[in-house]
PDB file of N, CA and C in Angstrom:
ATOM      1  N   CYS A   1      -3.666  11.399 -30.567  1.00 82.00           N
ATOM      2  CA  CYS A   1      -2.289  11.221 -30.126  1.00 82.00           C
ATOM      3  C   CYS A   1      -2.112   9.916 -29.343  1.00 82.00           C
ATOM      4  N   GLN A   2      -3.174   9.219 -29.065  1.00 85.00           N
ATOM      5  CA  GLN A   2      -3.088   7.984 -28.307  1.00 85.00           C
ATOM      6  C   GLN A   2      -3.297   6.800 -29.244  1.00 85.00           C
ATOM      7  N   PRO A   3      -2.810   5.655 -28.953  1.00 89.00           N
ATOM      8  CA  PRO A   3      -2.044   5.270 -27.765  1.00 89.00           C
ATOM      9  C   PRO A   3      -0.552   5.536 -27.956  1.00 89.00           C
ATOM     10  N   CYS A   4       0.081   5.869 -26.875  1.00 91.00           N
ATOM     11  CA  CYS A   4       1.528   6.081 -26.859  1.00 91.00           C
ATOM     12  C   CYS A   4       2.197   4.728 -26.607  1.00 91.00           C
ATOM     13  N   PRO A   5       3.243   4.385 -27.355  1.00 92.00           N
ATOM     14  CA  PRO A   5       3.919   3.106 -27.140  1.00 92.00           C
ATOM     15  C   PRO A   5       4.512   2.958 -25.735  1.00 92.00           C
ATOM     16  N   LYS A   6       4.821   4.071 -25.096  1.00 92.00           N
ATOM     17  CA  LYS A   6       5.392   4.030 -23.745  1.00 92.00           C
ATOM     18  C   LYS A   6       4.361   4.372 -22.671  1.00 92.00           C
ATOM     19  N   GLY A   7       3.103   4.528 -23.075  1.00 92.00           N
ATOM     20  CA  GLY A   7       2.037   4.750 -22.114  1.00 92.00           C
ATOM     21  C   GLY A   7       1.926   6.166 -21.570  1.00 92.00           C
ATOM     22  N   VAL A   8       2.558   7.129 -22.212  1.00 94.00           N
ATOM     23  CA  VAL A   8       2.470   8.515 -21.737  1.00 94.00           C
ATOM     24  C   VAL A   8       1.032   8.995 -21.871  1.00 94.00           C
ATOM     25  N   ASP A   9       0.504   9.573 -20.808  1.00 93.00           N
ATOM     26  CA  ASP A   9      -0.845  10.142 -20.826  1.00 93.00           C
ATOM     27  C   ASP A   9      -0.735  11.560 -21.399  1.00 93.00           C
ATOM     28  N   ILE A  10      -0.729  11.652 -22.710  1.00 94.00           N
ATOM     29  CA  ILE A  10      -0.521  12.933 -23.380  1.00 94.00           C
ATOM     30  C   ILE A  10      -1.660  13.908 -23.094  1.00 94.00           C
ATOM     31  N   PRO A  11      -2.935  13.507 -23.256  1.00 93.00           N
ATOM     32  CA  PRO A  11      -4.015  14.446 -22.953  1.00 93.00           C
ATOM     33  C   PRO A  11      -4.010  14.884 -21.479  1.00 93.00           C
ATOM     34  N   GLY A  12      -3.739  13.959 -20.574  1.00 93.00           N
ATOM     35  CA  GLY A  12      -3.686  14.305 -19.148  1.00 93.00           C
ATOM     36  C   GLY A  12      -2.548  15.252 -18.832  1.00 93.00           C
ATOM     37  N   THR A  13      -1.404  15.028 -19.462  1.00 94.00           N
ATOM     38  CA  THR A  13      -0.247  15.904 -19.258  1.00 94.00           C
ATOM     39  C   THR A  13      -0.549  17.304 -19.749  1.00 94.00           C
ATOM     40  N   PHE A  14      -1.127  17.405 -20.944  1.00 95.00           N
ATOM     41  CA  PHE A  14      -1.442  18.723 -21.483  1.00 95.00           C
ATOM     42  C   PHE A  14      -2.527  19.433 -20.668  1.00 95.00           C
ATOM     43  N   ALA A  15      -3.487  18.677 -20.160  1.00 95.00           N
ATOM     44  CA  ALA A  15      -4.531  19.276 -19.321  1.00 95.00           C
ATOM     45  C   ALA A  15      -3.920  19.862 -18.047  1.00 95.00           C
ATOM     46  N   ALA A  16      -3.000  19.120 -17.427  1.00 95.00           N
ATOM     47  CA  ALA A  16      -2.347  19.615 -16.209  1.00 95.00           C
ATOM     48  C   ALA A  16      -1.447  20.804 -16.519  1.00 95.00           C
ATOM     49  N   TYR A  17      -0.754  20.741 -17.637  1.00 95.00           N
ATOM     50  CA  TYR A  17       0.130  21.831 -18.063  1.00 95.00           C
ATOM     51  C   TYR A  17      -0.678  23.108 -18.273  1.00 95.00           C
ATOM     52  N   ASN A  18      -1.819  22.983 -18.934  1.00 94.00           N
ATOM     53  CA  ASN A  18      -2.698  24.143 -19.153  1.00 94.00           C
ATOM     54  C   ASN A  18      -3.300  24.635 -17.847  1.00 94.00           C
ATOM     55  N   ARG A  19      -3.678  23.713 -16.972  1.00 95.00           N
ATOM     56  CA  ARG A  19      -4.274  24.091 -15.691  1.00 95.00           C
ATOM     57  C   ARG A  19      -3.276  24.878 -14.838  1.00 95.00           C
ATOM     58  N   ARG A  20      -2.013  24.534 -14.952  1.00 93.00           N
ATOM     59  CA  ARG A  20      -0.971  25.237 -14.208  1.00 93.00           C
ATOM     60  C   ARG A  20      -0.994  26.731 -14.535  1.00 93.00           C
ATOM     61  N   TYR A  21      -1.243  27.052 -15.783  1.00 92.00           N
ATOM     62  CA  TYR A  21      -1.256  28.457 -16.196  1.00 92.00           C
ATOM     63  C   TYR A  21      -2.610  29.122 -15.987  1.00 92.00           C
ATOM     64  N   SER A  22      -3.683  28.348 -15.965  1.00 93.00           N
ATOM     65  CA  SER A  22      -4.995  28.955 -15.785  1.00 93.00           C
ATOM     66  C   SER A  22      -5.410  29.046 -14.321  1.00 93.00           C
ATOM     67  N   GLU A  23      -4.990  28.064 -13.496  1.00 94.00           N
ATOM     68  CA  GLU A  23      -5.439  28.038 -12.105  1.00 94.00           C
ATOM     69  C   GLU A  23      -4.312  28.068 -11.089  1.00 94.00           C
ATOM     70  N   GLY A  24      -3.084  28.062 -11.545  1.00 92.00           N
ATOM     71  CA  GLY A  24      -1.960  28.171 -10.626  1.00 92.00           C
ATOM     72  C   GLY A  24      -1.072  26.939 -10.603  1.00 92.00           C
ATOM     73  N   LYS A  25       0.150  27.145 -10.162  1.00 91.00           N
ATOM     74  CA  LYS A  25       1.155  26.080 -10.135  1.00 91.00           C
ATOM     75  C   LYS A  25       0.711  24.883  -9.305  1.00 91.00           C
ATOM     76  N   PHE A  26       0.154  25.156  -8.129  1.00 93.00           N
ATOM     77  CA  PHE A  26      -0.231  24.075  -7.226  1.00 93.00           C
ATOM     78  C   PHE A  26      -1.236  23.133  -7.881  1.00 93.00           C
ATOM     79  N   TRP A  27      -2.304  23.688  -8.463  1.00 94.00           N
ATOM     80  CA  TRP A  27      -3.363  22.848  -9.023  1.00 94.00           C
ATOM     81  C   TRP A  27      -2.897  22.115 -10.277  1.00 94.00           C
ATOM     82  N   GLY A  28      -2.018  22.724 -11.034  1.00 92.00           N
ATOM     83  CA  GLY A  28      -1.453  22.028 -12.183  1.00 92.00           C
ATOM     84  C   GLY A  28      -0.629  20.832 -11.749  1.00 92.00           C
ATOM     85  N   LEU A  29       0.165  21.012 -10.709  1.00 92.00           N
ATOM     86  CA  LEU A  29       0.984  19.917 -10.189  1.00 92.00           C
ATOM     87  C   LEU A  29       0.120  18.816  -9.592  1.00 92.00           C
ATOM     88  N   VAL A  30      -0.924  19.197  -8.875  1.00 92.00           N
ATOM     89  CA  VAL A  30      -1.834  18.197  -8.286  1.00 92.00           C
ATOM     90  C   VAL A  30      -2.485  17.369  -9.386  1.00 92.00           C
ATOM     91  N   GLU A  31      -2.980  18.025 -10.417  1.00 93.00           N
ATOM     92  CA  GLU A  31      -3.628  17.287 -11.507  1.00 93.00           C
ATOM     93  C   GLU A  31      -2.628  16.371 -12.211  1.00 93.00           C
ATOM     94  N   TYR A  32      -1.424  16.859 -12.451  1.00 93.00           N
ATOM     95  CA  TYR A  32      -0.405  16.044 -13.117  1.00 93.00           C
ATOM     96  C   TYR A  32      -0.038  14.838 -12.265  1.00 93.00           C
ATOM     97  N   PHE A  33       0.134  15.058 -10.983  1.00 91.00           N
ATOM     98  CA  PHE A  33       0.458  13.959 -10.075  1.00 91.00           C
ATOM     99  C   PHE A  33      -0.644  12.914 -10.084  1.00 91.00           C
ATOM    100  N   MET A  34      -1.885  13.360 -10.018  1.00 89.00           N
ATOM    101  CA  MET A  34      -3.013  12.433  -9.972  1.00 89.00           C
ATOM    102  C   MET A  34      -3.154  11.654 -11.279  1.00 89.00           C
ATOM    103  N   CYS A  35      -2.929  12.292 -12.409  1.00 88.00           N
ATOM    104  CA  CYS A  35      -3.145  11.586 -13.682  1.00 88.00           C
ATOM    105  C   CYS A  35      -1.946  10.751 -14.098  1.00 88.00           C
ATOM    106  N   THR A  36      -0.775  10.956 -13.509  1.00 88.00           N
ATOM    107  CA  THR A  36       0.396  10.196 -13.953  1.00 88.00           C
ATOM    108  C   THR A  36       0.984   9.271 -12.894  1.00 88.00           C
ATOM    109  N   SER A  37       0.887   9.617 -11.647  1.00 84.00           N
ATOM    110  CA  SER A  37       1.592   8.857 -10.615  1.00 84.00           C
ATOM    111  C   SER A  37       0.721   7.911  -9.817  1.00 84.00           C
ATOM    112  N   LEU A  38      -0.557   8.123  -9.813  1.00 81.00           N
ATOM    113  CA  LEU A  38      -1.441   7.267  -9.026  1.00 81.00           C
ATOM    114  C   LEU A  38      -1.969   6.109  -9.860  1.00 81.00           C
ATOM    115  N   ARG A  39      -1.098   5.523 -10.629  1.00 79.00           N
ATOM    116  CA  ARG A  39      -1.413   4.362 -11.458  1.00 79.00           C
ATOM    117  C   ARG A  39      -0.333   3.314 -11.250  1.00 79.00           C
ATOM    118  N   LYS A  40      -0.683   2.092 -11.522  1.00 77.00           N
ATOM    119  CA  LYS A  40       0.295   1.017 -11.366  1.00 77.00           C
ATOM    120  C   LYS A  40       1.497   1.246 -12.272  1.00 77.00           C
ATOM    121  N   ASN A  41       1.246   1.583 -13.526  1.00 79.00           N
ATOM    122  CA  ASN A  41       2.313   1.884 -14.480  1.00 79.00           C
ATOM    123  C   ASN A  41       2.337   3.389 -14.717  1.00 79.00           C
ATOM    124  N   GLY A  42       3.452   4.006 -14.393  1.00 78.00           N
ATOM    125  CA  GLY A  42       3.568   5.452 -14.562  1.00 78.00           C
ATOM    126  C   GLY A  42       3.380   5.866 -16.009  1.00 78.00           C
ATOM    127  N   CYS A  43       2.815   7.033 -16.198  1.00 89.00           N
ATOM    128  CA  CYS A  43       2.561   7.515 -17.554  1.00 89.00           C
ATOM    129  C   CYS A  43       2.979   8.980 -17.679  1.00 89.00           C
ATOM    130  N   ALA A  44       4.059   9.342 -16.997  1.00 91.00           N
ATOM    131  CA  ALA A  44       4.538  10.720 -16.987  1.00 91.00           C
ATOM    132  C   ALA A  44       5.208  11.083 -18.308  1.00 91.00           C
ATOM    133  N   ALA A  45       5.343  12.372 -18.538  1.00 92.00           N
ATOM    134  CA  ALA A  45       5.975  12.877 -19.758  1.00 92.00           C
ATOM    135  C   ALA A  45       7.422  12.412 -19.879  1.00 92.00           C
ATOM    136  N   SER A  46       8.057  12.124 -18.768  1.00 91.00           N
ATOM    137  CA  SER A  46       9.446  11.665 -18.804  1.00 91.00           C
ATOM    138  C   SER A  46       9.587  10.272 -19.416  1.00 91.00           C
ATOM    139  N   ASN A  47       8.482   9.563 -19.623  1.00 92.00           N
ATOM    140  CA  ASN A  47       8.520   8.252 -20.274  1.00 92.00           C
ATOM    141  C   ASN A  47       8.624   8.365 -21.794  1.00 92.00           C
ATOM    142  N   CYS A  48       8.446   9.562 -22.321  1.00 94.00           N
ATOM    143  CA  CYS A  48       8.462   9.773 -23.771  1.00 94.00           C
ATOM    144  C   CYS A  48       9.835   9.433 -24.351  1.00 94.00           C
ATOM    145  N   ILE A  49       9.820   8.662 -25.438  1.00 94.00           N
ATOM    146  CA  ILE A  49      11.065   8.311 -26.125  1.00 94.00           C
ATOM    147  C   ILE A  49      11.204   9.076 -27.441  1.00 94.00           C
ATOM    148  N   GLU A  50      10.309  10.019 -27.676  1.00 93.00           N
ATOM    149  CA  GLU A  50      10.322  10.894 -28.852  1.00 93.00           C
ATOM    150  C   GLU A  50      10.255  10.121 -30.167  1.00 93.00           C
ATOM    151  N   CYS A  51       9.411   9.109 -30.206  1.00 93.00           N
ATOM    152  CA  CYS A  51       9.272   8.307 -31.424  1.00 93.00           C
ATOM    153  C   CYS A  51       8.473   9.048 -32.501  1.00 93.00           C
ATOM    154  N   GLY A  52       7.595   9.978 -32.089  1.00 90.00           N
ATOM    155  CA  GLY A  52       6.835  10.775 -33.037  1.00 90.00           C
ATOM    156  C   GLY A  52       5.512  10.182 -33.482  1.00 90.00           C
ATOM    157  N   LYS A  53       5.150   8.996 -32.996  1.00 92.00           N
ATOM    158  CA  LYS A  53       3.885   8.382 -33.404  1.00 92.00           C
ATOM    159  C   LYS A  53       2.695   9.244 -33.026  1.00 92.00           C
ATOM    160  N   CYS A  54       2.796   9.916 -31.893  1.00 92.00           N
ATOM    161  CA  CYS A  54       1.695  10.767 -31.424  1.00 92.00           C
ATOM    162  C   CYS A  54       1.454  11.937 -32.386  1.00 92.00           C
ATOM    163  N   GLU A  55       2.522  12.501 -32.909  1.00 92.00           N
ATOM    164  CA  GLU A  55       2.380  13.649 -33.806  1.00 92.00           C
ATOM    165  C   GLU A  55       1.711  13.261 -35.116  1.00 92.00           C
ATOM    166  N   LYS A  56       1.912  12.026 -35.552  1.00 90.00           N
ATOM    167  CA  LYS A  56       1.272  11.559 -36.781  1.00 90.00           C
ATOM    168  C   LYS A  56      -0.239  11.460 -36.614  1.00 90.00           C
ATOM    169  N   HIS A  57      -0.692  11.208 -35.380  1.00 87.00           N
ATOM    170  CA  HIS A  57      -2.122  11.036 -35.111  1.00 87.00           C
ATOM    171  C   HIS A  57      -2.804  12.307 -34.606  1.00 87.00           C
ATOM    172  N   CYS A  58      -2.049  13.348 -34.369  1.00 88.00           N
ATOM    173  CA  CYS A  58      -2.604  14.564 -33.764  1.00 88.00           C
ATOM    174  C   CYS A  58      -3.453  15.344 -34.774  1.00 88.00           C
ATOM    175  N   PRO A  59      -4.749  15.504 -34.497  1.00 89.00           N
ATOM    176  CA  PRO A  59      -5.602  16.245 -35.421  1.00 89.00           C
ATOM    177  C   PRO A  59      -5.345  17.759 -35.384  1.00 89.00           C
ATOM    178  N   GLN A  60      -4.639  18.234 -34.365  1.00 90.00           N
ATOM    179  CA  GLN A  60      -4.379  19.669 -34.232  1.00 90.00           C
ATOM    180  C   GLN A  60      -2.963  20.052 -34.671  1.00 90.00           C
ATOM    181  N   ALA A  61      -2.193  19.093 -35.138  1.00 90.00           N
ATOM    182  CA  ALA A  61      -0.817  19.314 -35.602  1.00 90.00           C
ATOM    183  C   ALA A  61       0.056  19.975 -34.533  1.00 90.00           C
ATOM    184  N   ILE A  62      -0.114  19.546 -33.297  1.00 92.00           N
ATOM    185  CA  ILE A  62       0.683  20.061 -32.178  1.00 92.00           C
ATOM    186  C   ILE A  62       2.046  19.372 -32.196  1.00 92.00           C
ATOM    187  N   PRO A  63       3.132  20.129 -31.992  1.00 95.00           N
ATOM    188  CA  PRO A  63       4.448  19.495 -31.871  1.00 95.00           C
ATOM    189  C   PRO A  63       4.556  18.809 -30.500  1.00 95.00           C
ATOM    190  N   ILE A  64       3.961  17.649 -30.386  1.00 94.00           N
ATOM    191  CA  ILE A  64       3.775  16.981 -29.096  1.00 94.00           C
ATOM    192  C   ILE A  64       5.094  16.684 -28.410  1.00 94.00           C
ATOM    193  N   ARG A  65       6.080  16.227 -29.141  1.00 94.00           N
ATOM    194  CA  ARG A  65       7.369  15.903 -28.510  1.00 94.00           C
ATOM    195  C   ARG A  65       7.970  17.120 -27.817  1.00 94.00           C
ATOM    196  N   GLN A  66       7.932  18.268 -28.480  1.00 96.00           N
ATOM    197  CA  GLN A  66       8.477  19.488 -27.876  1.00 96.00           C
ATOM    198  C   GLN A  66       7.625  19.932 -26.694  1.00 96.00           C
ATOM    199  N   GLU A  67       6.327  19.847 -26.822  1.00 95.00           N
ATOM    200  CA  GLU A  67       5.449  20.268 -25.733  1.00 95.00           C
ATOM    201  C   GLU A  67       5.559  19.336 -24.531  1.00 95.00           C
ATOM    202  N   LEU A  68       5.803  18.056 -24.756  1.00 95.00           N
ATOM    203  CA  LEU A  68       6.026  17.150 -23.628  1.00 95.00           C
ATOM    204  C   LEU A  68       7.331  17.502 -22.904  1.00 95.00           C
ATOM    205  N   LYS A  69       8.346  17.906 -23.651  1.00 95.00           N
ATOM    206  CA  LYS A  69       9.594  18.358 -23.015  1.00 95.00           C
ATOM    207  C   LYS A  69       9.327  19.573 -22.144  1.00 95.00           C
ATOM    208  N   ASN A  70       8.548  20.523 -22.676  1.00 95.00           N
ATOM    209  CA  ASN A  70       8.214  21.724 -21.902  1.00 95.00           C
ATOM    210  C   ASN A  70       7.426  21.367 -20.645  1.00 95.00           C
ATOM    211  N   ALA A  71       6.451  20.480 -20.798  1.00 94.00           N
ATOM    212  CA  ALA A  71       5.637  20.060 -19.648  1.00 94.00           C
ATOM    213  C   ALA A  71       6.501  19.354 -18.611  1.00 94.00           C
ATOM    214  N   ARG A  72       7.411  18.523 -19.063  1.00 94.00           N
ATOM    215  CA  ARG A  72       8.300  17.793 -18.142  1.00 94.00           C
ATOM    216  C   ARG A  72       9.154  18.774 -17.338  1.00 94.00           C
ATOM    217  N   LYS A  73       9.690  19.787 -17.986  1.00 94.00           N
ATOM    218  CA  LYS A  73      10.515  20.784 -17.296  1.00 94.00           C
ATOM    219  C   LYS A  73       9.714  21.521 -16.226  1.00 94.00           C
ATOM    220  N   VAL A  74       8.479  21.834 -16.548  1.00 93.00           N
ATOM    221  CA  VAL A  74       7.648  22.629 -15.648  1.00 93.00           C
ATOM    222  C   VAL A  74       7.018  21.786 -14.539  1.00 93.00           C
ATOM    223  N   LEU A  75       6.561  20.588 -14.870  1.00 93.00           N
ATOM    224  CA  LEU A  75       5.766  19.800 -13.931  1.00 93.00           C
ATOM    225  C   LEU A  75       6.549  18.758 -13.139  1.00 93.00           C
ATOM    226  N   GLU A  76       7.675  18.300 -13.644  1.00 93.00           N
ATOM    227  CA  GLU A  76       8.396  17.214 -12.981  1.00 93.00           C
ATOM    228  C   GLU A  76       9.612  17.725 -12.212  1.00 93.00           C
ATOM    229  N   GLY A  77       9.354  18.608 -11.289  1.00 91.00           N
ATOM    230  CA  GLY A  77      10.412  19.137 -10.431  1.00 91.00           C
ATOM    231  C   GLY A  77      10.668  18.235  -9.236  1.00 91.00           C
ATOM    232  N   PRO A  78      11.459  18.704  -8.293  1.00 92.00           N
ATOM    233  CA  PRO A  78      11.802  17.898  -7.111  1.00 92.00           C
ATOM    234  C   PRO A  78      10.592  17.468  -6.280  1.00 92.00           C
ATOM    235  N   ILE A  79       9.610  18.338  -6.138  1.00 89.00           N
ATOM    236  CA  ILE A  79       8.425  17.991  -5.350  1.00 89.00           C
ATOM    237  C   ILE A  79       7.681  16.836  -6.004  1.00 89.00           C
ATOM    238  N   PHE A  80       7.521  16.896  -7.316  1.00 89.00           N
ATOM    239  CA  PHE A  80       6.842  15.817  -8.048  1.00 89.00           C
ATOM    240  C   PHE A  80       7.598  14.506  -7.886  1.00 89.00           C
ATOM    241  N   LYS A  81       8.905  14.550  -8.016  1.00 88.00           N
ATOM    242  CA  LYS A  81       9.703  13.322  -7.938  1.00 88.00           C
ATOM    243  C   LYS A  81       9.618  12.681  -6.559  1.00 88.00           C
ATOM    244  N   ILE A  82       9.626  13.486  -5.522  1.00 89.00           N
ATOM    245  CA  ILE A  82       9.489  12.955  -4.163  1.00 89.00           C
ATOM    246  C   ILE A  82       8.100  12.350  -3.972  1.00 89.00           C
ATOM    247  N   ALA A  83       7.079  13.083  -4.394  1.00 88.00           N
ATOM    248  CA  ALA A  83       5.703  12.596  -4.243  1.00 88.00           C
ATOM    249  C   ALA A  83       5.481  11.322  -5.045  1.00 88.00           C
ATOM    250  N   ARG A  84       6.067  11.228  -6.228  1.00 87.00           N
ATOM    251  CA  ARG A  84       5.926  10.026  -7.056  1.00 87.00           C
ATOM    252  C   ARG A  84       6.584   8.819  -6.384  1.00 87.00           C
ATOM    253  N   THR A  85       7.732   9.039  -5.765  1.00 85.00           N
ATOM    254  CA  THR A  85       8.422   7.963  -5.065  1.00 85.00           C
ATOM    255  C   THR A  85       7.588   7.458  -3.895  1.00 85.00           C
ATOM    256  N   VAL A  86       7.018   8.375  -3.143  1.00 86.00           N
ATOM    257  CA  VAL A  86       6.172   8.000  -2.011  1.00 86.00           C
ATOM    258  C   VAL A  86       4.917   7.282  -2.502  1.00 86.00           C
ATOM    259  N   ALA A  87       4.336   7.771  -3.592  1.00 83.00           N
ATOM    260  CA  ALA A  87       3.111   7.165  -4.110  1.00 83.00           C
ATOM    261  C   ALA A  87       3.322   5.726  -4.556  1.00 83.00           C
ATOM    262  N   LYS A  88       4.506   5.395  -5.022  1.00 80.00           N
ATOM    263  CA  LYS A  88       4.781   4.013  -5.461  1.00 80.00           C
ATOM    264  C   LYS A  88       4.632   3.024  -4.314  1.00 80.00           C
ATOM    265  N   TRP A  89       4.858   3.460  -3.111  1.00 79.00           N
ATOM    266  CA  TRP A  89       4.706   2.589  -1.952  1.00 79.00           C
ATOM    267  C   TRP A  89       3.250   2.263  -1.664  1.00 79.00           C
ATOM    268  N   PHE A  90       2.347   3.154  -2.071  1.00 75.00           N
ATOM    269  CA  PHE A  90       0.933   3.008  -1.727  1.00 75.00           C
ATOM    270  C   PHE A  90       0.062   2.510  -2.880  1.00 75.00           C
ATOM    271  N   VAL A  91       0.500   2.703  -4.100  1.00 68.00           N
ATOM    272  CA  VAL A  91      -0.311   2.312  -5.256  1.00 68.00           C
ATOM    273  C   VAL A  91      -0.159   0.819  -5.483  1.00 68.00           C
ATOM    274  N   LYS A  92      -1.252   0.108  -5.389  1.00 60.00           N
ATOM    275  CA  LYS A  92      -1.227  -1.348  -5.531  1.00 60.00           C
ATOM    276  C   LYS A  92      -2.043  -1.831  -6.732  1.00 60.00           C
ATOM    277  N   PHE A  93      -2.813  -0.958  -7.361  1.00 51.00           N
ATOM    278  CA  PHE A  93      -3.690  -1.407  -8.436  1.00 51.00           C
ATOM    279  C   PHE A  93      -3.094  -1.207  -9.792  1.00 51.00           C
TER     280      PHE A  93
END
């Protein structure tokens, strides 16, 4: 599914989304925040433009665009948005 033209970390997003259900909401959000917001260029699911290139490369035939929408709804709530804004002040690399 990589590379995404908009830099979305699809494997990281799905890992955090799955972790949310296996280990709890808090740990899923922490993993998502760490894999998407602590980078110079954000790679959150909200960057997806639904071009479909990822689905063409997916060996598991996952409907990635729909699953990214689901992950965005679950993981990118108000707490994530506040934390991402604060993190932009500190991330320099």
